CSV table of C-alpha atoms in Angstrom, one decimal:
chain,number,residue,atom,x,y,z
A,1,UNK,CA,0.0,0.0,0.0
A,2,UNK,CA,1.1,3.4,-0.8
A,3,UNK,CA,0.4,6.5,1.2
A,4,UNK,CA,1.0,10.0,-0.4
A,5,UNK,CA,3.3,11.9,0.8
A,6,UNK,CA,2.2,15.3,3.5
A,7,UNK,CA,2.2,18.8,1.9
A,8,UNK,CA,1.8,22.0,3.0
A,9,UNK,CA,-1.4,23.5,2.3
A,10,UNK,CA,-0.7,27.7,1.4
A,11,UNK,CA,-4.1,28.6,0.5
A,12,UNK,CA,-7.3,27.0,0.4
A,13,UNK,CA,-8.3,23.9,2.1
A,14,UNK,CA,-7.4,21.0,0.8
A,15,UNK,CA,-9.6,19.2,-1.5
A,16,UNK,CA,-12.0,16.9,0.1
A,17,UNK,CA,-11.9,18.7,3.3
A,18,UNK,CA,-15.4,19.1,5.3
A,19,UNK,CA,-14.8,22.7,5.5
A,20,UNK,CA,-14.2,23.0,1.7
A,21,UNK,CA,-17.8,23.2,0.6
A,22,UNK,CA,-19.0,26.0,3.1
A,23,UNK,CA,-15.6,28.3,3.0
A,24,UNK,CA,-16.6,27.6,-0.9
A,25,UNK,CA,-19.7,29.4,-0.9
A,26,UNK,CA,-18.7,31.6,1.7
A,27,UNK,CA,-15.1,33.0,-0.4
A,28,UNK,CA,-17.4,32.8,-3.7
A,29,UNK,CA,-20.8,34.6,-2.4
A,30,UNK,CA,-19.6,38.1,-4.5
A,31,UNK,CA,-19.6,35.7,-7.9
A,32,UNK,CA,-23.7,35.2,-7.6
A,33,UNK,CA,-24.1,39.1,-7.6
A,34,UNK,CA,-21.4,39.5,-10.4
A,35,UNK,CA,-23.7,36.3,-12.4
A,36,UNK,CA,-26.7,38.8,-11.6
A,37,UNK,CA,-25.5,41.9,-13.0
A,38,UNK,CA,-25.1,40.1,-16.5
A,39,UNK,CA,-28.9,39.8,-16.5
A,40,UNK,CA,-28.3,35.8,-15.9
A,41,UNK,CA,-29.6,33.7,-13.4
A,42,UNK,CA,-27.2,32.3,-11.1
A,43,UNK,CA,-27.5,28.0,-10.2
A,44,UNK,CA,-26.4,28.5,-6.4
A,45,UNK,CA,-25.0,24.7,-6.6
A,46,UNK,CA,-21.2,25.6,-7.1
A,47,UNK,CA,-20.1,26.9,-10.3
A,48,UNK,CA,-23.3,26.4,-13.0
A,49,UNK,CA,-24.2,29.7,-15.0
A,50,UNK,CA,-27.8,29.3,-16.2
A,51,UNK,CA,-29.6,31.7,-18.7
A,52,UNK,CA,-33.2,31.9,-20.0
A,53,UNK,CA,-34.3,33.4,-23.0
A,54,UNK,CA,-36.7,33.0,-26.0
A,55,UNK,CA,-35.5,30.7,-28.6
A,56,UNK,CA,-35.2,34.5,-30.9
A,57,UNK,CA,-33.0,35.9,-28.3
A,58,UNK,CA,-30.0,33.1,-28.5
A,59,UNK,CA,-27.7,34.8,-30.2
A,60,UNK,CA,-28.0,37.5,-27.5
A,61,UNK,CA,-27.8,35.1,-24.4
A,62,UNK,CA,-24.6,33.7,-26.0
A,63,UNK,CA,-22.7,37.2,-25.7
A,64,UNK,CA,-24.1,37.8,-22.2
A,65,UNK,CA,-22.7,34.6,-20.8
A,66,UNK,CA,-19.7,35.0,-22.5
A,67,UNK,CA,-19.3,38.6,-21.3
A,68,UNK,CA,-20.1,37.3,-17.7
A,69,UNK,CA,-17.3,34.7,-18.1
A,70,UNK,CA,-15.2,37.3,-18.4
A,71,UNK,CA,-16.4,39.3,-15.8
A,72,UNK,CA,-16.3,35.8,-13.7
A,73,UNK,CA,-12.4,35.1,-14.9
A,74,UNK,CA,-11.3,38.7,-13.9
A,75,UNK,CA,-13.0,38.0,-10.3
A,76,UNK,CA,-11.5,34.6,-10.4
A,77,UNK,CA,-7.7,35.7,-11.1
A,78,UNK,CA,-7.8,38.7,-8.7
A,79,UNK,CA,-9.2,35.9,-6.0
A,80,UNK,CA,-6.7,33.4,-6.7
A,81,UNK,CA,-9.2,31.2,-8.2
A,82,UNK,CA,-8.7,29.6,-11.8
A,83,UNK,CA,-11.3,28.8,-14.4
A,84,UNK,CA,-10.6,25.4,-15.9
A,85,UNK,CA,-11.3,26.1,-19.6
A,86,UNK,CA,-11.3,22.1,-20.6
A,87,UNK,CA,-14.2,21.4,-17.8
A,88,UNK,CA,-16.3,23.9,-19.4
A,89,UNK,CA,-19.0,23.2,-21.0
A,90,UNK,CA,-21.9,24.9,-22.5
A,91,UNK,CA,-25.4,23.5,-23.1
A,92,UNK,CA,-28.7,25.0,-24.6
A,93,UNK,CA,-32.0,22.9,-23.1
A,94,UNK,CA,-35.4,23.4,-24.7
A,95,UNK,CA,-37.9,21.3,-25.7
A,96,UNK,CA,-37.4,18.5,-28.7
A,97,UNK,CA,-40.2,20.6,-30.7
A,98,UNK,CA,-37.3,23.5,-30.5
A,99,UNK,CA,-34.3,21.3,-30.5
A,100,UNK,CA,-33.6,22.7,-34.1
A,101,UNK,CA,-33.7,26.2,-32.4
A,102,UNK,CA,-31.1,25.7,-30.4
A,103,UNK,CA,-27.3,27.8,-31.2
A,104,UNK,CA,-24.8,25.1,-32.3
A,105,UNK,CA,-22.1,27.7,-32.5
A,106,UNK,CA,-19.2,28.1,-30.1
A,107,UNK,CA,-19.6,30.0,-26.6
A,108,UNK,CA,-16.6,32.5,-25.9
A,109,UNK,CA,-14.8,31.7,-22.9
A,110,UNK,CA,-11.9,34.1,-22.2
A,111,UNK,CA,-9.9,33.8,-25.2
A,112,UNK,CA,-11.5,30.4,-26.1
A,113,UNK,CA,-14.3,28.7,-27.6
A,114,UNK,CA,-16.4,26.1,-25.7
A,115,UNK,CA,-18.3,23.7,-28.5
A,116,UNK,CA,-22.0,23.3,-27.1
A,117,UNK,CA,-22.9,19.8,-25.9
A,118,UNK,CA,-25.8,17.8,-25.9
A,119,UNK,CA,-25.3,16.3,-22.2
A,120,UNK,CA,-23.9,17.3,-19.9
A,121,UNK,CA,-23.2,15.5,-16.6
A,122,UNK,CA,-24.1,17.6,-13.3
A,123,UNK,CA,-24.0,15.6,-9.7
A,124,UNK,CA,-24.0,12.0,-11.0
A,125,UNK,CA,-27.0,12.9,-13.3
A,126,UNK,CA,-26.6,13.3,-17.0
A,127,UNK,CA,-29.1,16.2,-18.8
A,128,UNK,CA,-30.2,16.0,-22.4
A,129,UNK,CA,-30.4,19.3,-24.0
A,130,UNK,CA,-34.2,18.1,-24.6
A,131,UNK,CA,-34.1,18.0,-20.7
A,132,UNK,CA,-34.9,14.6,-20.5
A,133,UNK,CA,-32.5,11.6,-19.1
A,134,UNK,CA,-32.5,9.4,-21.6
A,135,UNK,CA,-28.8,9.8,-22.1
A,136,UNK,CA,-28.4,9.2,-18.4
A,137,UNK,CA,-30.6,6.5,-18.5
A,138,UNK,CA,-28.7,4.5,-21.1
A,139,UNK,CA,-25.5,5.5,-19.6
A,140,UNK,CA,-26.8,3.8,-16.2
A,141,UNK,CA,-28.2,0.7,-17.9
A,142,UNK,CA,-24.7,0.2,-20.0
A,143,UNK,CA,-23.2,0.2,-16.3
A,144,UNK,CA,-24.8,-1.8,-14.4
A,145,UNK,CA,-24.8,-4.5,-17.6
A,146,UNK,CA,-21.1,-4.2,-17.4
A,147,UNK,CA,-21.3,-4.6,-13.8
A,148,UNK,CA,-23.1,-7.8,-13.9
A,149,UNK,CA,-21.1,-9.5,-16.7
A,150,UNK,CA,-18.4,-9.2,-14.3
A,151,UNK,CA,-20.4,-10.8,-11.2
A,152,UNK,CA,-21.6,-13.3,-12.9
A,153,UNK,CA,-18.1,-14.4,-14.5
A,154,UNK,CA,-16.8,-14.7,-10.3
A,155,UNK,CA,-19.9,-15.5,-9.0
A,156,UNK,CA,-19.2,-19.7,-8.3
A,157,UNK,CA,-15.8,-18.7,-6.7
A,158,UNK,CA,-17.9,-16.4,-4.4
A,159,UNK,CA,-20.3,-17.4,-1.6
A,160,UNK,CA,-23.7,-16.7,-2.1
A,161,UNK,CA,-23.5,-13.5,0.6
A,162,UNK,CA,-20.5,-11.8,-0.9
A,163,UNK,CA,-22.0,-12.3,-4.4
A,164,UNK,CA,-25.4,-10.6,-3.0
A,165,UNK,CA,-22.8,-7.7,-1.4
A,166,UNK,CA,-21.3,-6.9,-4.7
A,167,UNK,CA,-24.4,-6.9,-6.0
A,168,UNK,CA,-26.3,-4.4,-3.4
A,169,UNK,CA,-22.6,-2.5,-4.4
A,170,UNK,CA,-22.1,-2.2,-7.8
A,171,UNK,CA,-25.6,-2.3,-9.3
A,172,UNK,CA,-28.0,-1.7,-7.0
A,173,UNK,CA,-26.5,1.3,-5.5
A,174,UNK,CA,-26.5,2.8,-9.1
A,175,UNK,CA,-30.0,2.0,-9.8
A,176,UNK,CA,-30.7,3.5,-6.6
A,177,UNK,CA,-28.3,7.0,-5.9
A,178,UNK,CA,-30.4,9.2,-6.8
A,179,UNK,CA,-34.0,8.3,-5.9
A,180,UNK,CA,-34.2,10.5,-2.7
């Protein structure tokens, strides 16, 4: 077993820590007013930007968030706090009767561009930009399959309680994680 080596912790908390969500929201309260004042709606869970518009006003919406990314990055450098440009991601939701309304051009982040998706993954959940969860549903069902292929290839070396364990583990626990 390896153990990783101590370091000293400068700024911050280190990641993982109990304290780390609440001295999150606590450091990063000013960004929700900042989100505001670009006439978009801020999602208070962590770092989401959400905007609403009519399908005619796109183009619009597209400049404001990318204006209020900028605003966001010049808050974020002078509070020692980086944007990760590759974890960006932008998605447009409507409807599937609107689907072909939808901007498939780039969003502007900083100095670059962030290609639209069509899901995006947020808590363990994955969101179709028809906001439904059909991707997430697949993606759940190709797991668990996966999962029990590789139960059932161990399961007569196992007995019958630590088969059920990995079971209540592995697939069960997926089915179930977010049914609160």
């Amino acid at each position: 077993m390896t153990t990783s080596k101590p370091s000293a912790v400068l700024l911050g908390v280190p990641q993982g820590s109990v304290l780390g969500p609440i001295l999150f929201v606590l450091y990063t309260a000013d960004v929700l007013q900042l989100v505001k004042d670009c006439r978009l709606l801020p999602h208070a869970y962590a770092d989401d930007i959400l905007g609403v518009c009519r399908p005619s006003e796109t183009d619009e919406l597209q400049h404001r968030v990318s204006d209020c990314l900028d605003a966001v990055s010049l808050w974020m450098v002078a509070n020692r706090i980086q944007l990760n440009h590759e974890k960006t991601e932008a998605l447009s939701c409507s409807s599937a009767r609107r689907q072909h309304q939808i901007p498939t051009t780039p969003v502007r982040v900083g100095c670059t561009f962030v290609q639209p998706v069509t899901a995006a993954r947020k808590l363990g959940i994955y969101l179709d930009g028809d906001v439904s969860v059909r991707n997430h549903v697949t993606t759940t069902v190709r797991t668990c399959f996966a999962m029990l292929r590789q139960i059932r290839s161990v399961r007569h070396s196992l007995p019958r309680p630590a088969t059920l364990t990995m079971l209540r583990t592995l697939v069960i626990n997926k089915l179930d994680s977010c049914s609160y």
